[in-house]
Amino acid sequence: MGGRGGPPRRTAPLVPVPVLVAVLAAAGAAEGRATSESQLPGASAVGTGPPPSPSGAAFEETRLHVFTLDYPHVQIPFEITLWILLASLAKIGFHLYHKLPSIVPESCLLILVGLLLGGIIFGAEEKSPPVMNSDVFFLYLLPPIVLDAGYFMPTRLFFENFGTIFWYAVVGTLWNAIGIGISLYGICQISAFGLTDITLLQNLLFGSLISAVDPVAVLAVFENIHVNEQLYILVFGESLLNDAITVVLYNLFKSFCQMRTIKVIDIFAGIANFFIVGIGGVLIGILLGFVAAFTTRFTHKIRVIEPLFVFLYSYLSYITAEMFHLSGIMAITACAMTMNKYVEENVSQKSYTTIKYFMKMLSSVSETLIFIFMGVSTVGKNHEWNWAFVSFTLLFCLIWRALGVFVLTQIINVFRTIPLTFKDQFIIAYGGLRGAICFSLVFLLPPAVFPRKKLFITAVIVVIFFTVFIQGITIRPLVEFLDVKRSNKKQPAVSEEIYNRFFDHVKTGIEDVCGHWGHNFWRDKFKKFDNKYLRRLLIRENQPKSSIVSLYKKLEIKHAIEMAESGMISKVPSSVSLSEYHEGKIKPLSPTEMENMREILTKNLYQIRHRTMSYNRHSLAADASEKQAKEILIRRRHSLRESLRKTNSLSRETPVLAFWLFYRKQFF
Amino acid sequence: LGAALCPGSSPPSPSPLCFPPTVTSEQIEHLHRRFKQLSRDQLTIRKENFDSIPDLEFNPIRGKIVHAFFDKRNLRQESDGLADEINFEDFLTIMSYFRPIEMNMDEEQLDRFRKEKLKFLFHMYDSDHDGKITLQEYRNVVEELLSGNPHLEKESARSIADGAMMEAASICVGQMGPDQVYEGITFEDFLKMWQGIDIETKMHVRFLNMETIAHCY
């Protein structure tokens, strides 16, 4: 997000984990040792004394230290490593008890751990634990999560629902922000609550920062409940796109709070700012995505650093957008979506796997750290409790969200091909979780302009905890109770791909016949443009690939590797066939043998298993289970032997070898 | 003159359609205009008239789509085979397969709705009208689908079709012995395969926003 550089924050050093008491003790000792150079010779473990130096300060010199502990030297990387280690260990801990993640989303548990830690630090040191540094959050912790989400976003579904997502994100957030702001202002006017010093603008600013649905929280909660992709993409897409509006509103109201007079021109400037922030962010992302794709076109000699380009360019897009105070989240999402299409075809298989795994790892770590920090930062003295403000904030958040979703859906349903049912609306409203973004934003408020900042912090924390805990825990039983359509995790088969493609063409054709310019029309146009210009420029070996064929080839390669590994071709080929091959004369296969091979091929295809990305943050492609693979192999061996026995080939090996050659020619 | 030749300038009432009439009169107006455009103000359309739609040329399964309009099974006529020409009523009948789903449909209606749409698709696959999609027909479909791709050999297309057929066999028949032969995909099997895909929501064209912008030449 842009423009959050408020007053420069003092970089609070991360306090070491007190559970590792030994480290703490040693650190304390080391600090004592390091600071005071003048030691009594007896106190340090020295060798028997060398003669004192001839300089005058002989009494101050230190003996040779056999064993030294120099903590401040490594303090920062050490603490960072410990935090990340703690976060990962906590994650392991949760998954050990296998029932737990299904009842309680991980985010809740992590916040609890953070609270515990914060409590320990507070108790041990009697001062507030370090608050999560907003810079650290926005510059380091948030981008990996958004990158991961954007890279694996189902683009087709996203663009099909783009209008709705955009509508919810922009108008919905505006509605929420202004609604919450104005109603809170109304509450503040009631003098019984002691809130009369909070102005309208301050309330509006508060409303704008608390109305933003948070992508991190949404991801964390929705990944476990597996609602159908359509719902998921609506809520998640909204959480991504509303960043633009949040940036603009936040900056707008913050500047308004600091300005004496507000002219009409400022409001127009605000509207113009919105367009610039949103569109600018997206353009930067797309541009850098293209550059990344173009770069990977030339990396076939240095495969090892291919993944690096993906990460560098996407991070660059984020911080470039931040530099211009545009929407970094939209930039990095656009970059990831653009890159995904082209980079996948340019990089090697290994690089692709590396990219996927590394991305998941980074985002997982980031998410864990964010939630733990949120817990830690909650404990402390930055709070001011006011029953009225806090409870009304929570109430208004819920009410306005529900109202907003309901009203907006009625309007957008007129334009949608598939109208959203009440169940969908309920889940969308209920899934509007707040999280770390509003948390960090509230900490960035300049205290000079906001004397009641602590009150805001408390209110934000209460709202976040409520949404993450209560809504996060209850959404799963609710989804089951309401019988919301879940995602069907069927493995895609080649036939399904064929059907889908066929169906697309039918629909496009009918639309053409009707003279109707629908979604398919635009998609077709884009595909043509893409094939003609973009792919030629950005992809190295540009063969217009059909998704059917690529899926089929992927499956076949996997199948062939399996077959080779299972030892099908383990027999040493007879010298007869080998010598023939070496002479460059491959025995021509009779038509019956060809037919056999084709039969073998088809017979053995039917157990193909291949899982594409289902929405699970923690796992990528799942391999076929052991038992299944073995069953396939046994079956294949049987059928191969059967058919070999049927043919009257001279030697057993020749068809097999020729079979392998046939394979190789076809697919490698 | 065109109006006089048309079956009355007001389009026919939608009662010939079997299922509850949900195509509004506004939509029928749109479609009627389009029909007149395609037929060049004649009463009927022939296959050649479809050649005048420019965008349809790029569609790989163009032949099958046009064919579908003239397929007597889709036109709800008792006989089999292909009609030579269709009038506006038939045109509407075909278009009605692409109606959007409605909120007030009950389970049985939804099921019938879905079956109708899938039957339409099934007829497109099953070109020889024998009620089964054989391997050869399937191969035909895949070849046509991939025909836009000049780099692809025919062999690959055939292998893909074979593979897909085997998948269908495994879904419909289960484990097969090595000597069993799978005849072809019947309509029931076809239904099984499309179970996971909610066709009733995807298969429709929004007649609402139609403007006959795309002119024929």
Coordinates of N, CA and C in Angstrom, one line a residue, chain A residues 15 33 94 96 221 283 287 293 303 335 356 367 473 489 509 517 523 525 588 599 607 647 650 661:
Chain A
V15 N 12.8 -8.4 20.3 CA 13.3 -9.0 21.5 C 13.4 -10.5 21.4
R33 N 29.6 -8.4 29.3 CA 31.0 -8.6 28.9 C 31.4 -7.6 27.8
F94 N 0.9 -27.4 15.8 CA -0.5 -27.4 15.5 C -0.9 -28.7 14.7
L96 N 0.5 -31.4 14.6 CA 0.7 -32.7 15.2 C -0.7 -33.3 15.7
V221 N -8.4 -18.2 6.5 CA -9.6 -18.9 6.9 C -10.3 -19.7 5.8
L283 N -0.7 -1.1 -14.0 CA 0.1 -1.0 -15.2 C 1.6 -1.3 -14.9
L287 N 3.6 -4.2 -16.7 CA 4.8 -3.9 -17.4 C 6.0 -4.8 -16.9
A293 N 8.9 -11.9 -18.2 CA 8.7 -12.9 -19.2 C 9.7 -12.8 -20.3
R303 N 20.0 -21.9 -16.1 CA 18.7 -22.3 -15.5 C 18.6 -22.0 -14.1
C335 N 1.4 -8.3 -11.7 CA 2.7 -8.8 -12.2 C 2.7 -10.3 -12.1
K356 N 7.5 -22.6 -7.4 CA 6.3 -22.9 -6.7 C 6.5 -23.1 -5.2
E367 N 2.9 -15.3 6.7 CA 1.6 -15.3 7.3 C 1.8 -15.7 8.8
I473 N -13.7 -19.2 13.3 CA -14.0 -20.6 13.8 C -15.4 -21.0 13.4
K489 N -13.2 -31.6 -5.7 CA -11.7 -31.7 -6.0 C -11.5 -32.9 -6.9
G509 N -19.5 -20.1 -30.6 CA -20.2 -20.2 -31.9 C -21.7 -19.7 -31.8
W517 N -22.1 -10.1 -28.2 CA -20.7 -9.9 -27.8 C -20.7 -10.2 -26.3
R523 N -12.7 -12.7 -24.7 CA -11.7 -13.6 -24.4 C -11.0 -14.1 -25.7
K525 N -10.9 -12.6 -28.5 CA -10.1 -11.5 -29.1 C -8.8 -11.4 -28.4
P588 N 12.1 -52.2 -39.4 CA 10.7 -51.5 -39.6 C 9.7 -52.4 -38.9
E599 N -2.5 -50.0 -29.1 CA -3.4 -50.6 -28.1 C -2.8 -50.6 -26.7
Q607 N -5.5 -45.1 -16.1 CA -5.3 -44.8 -14.6 C -4.6 -43.5 -14.4
T647 N 1.5 -61.5 -30.0 CA 2.2 -61.2 -31.3 C 3.3 -62.3 -31.6
L650 N 9.9 -61.9 -33.1 CA 11.1 -62.8 -33.0 C 11.6 -62.8 -31.6
L661 N 11.5 -46.5 -28.2 CA 11.9 -45.5 -29.2 C 10.7 -44.7 -29.7

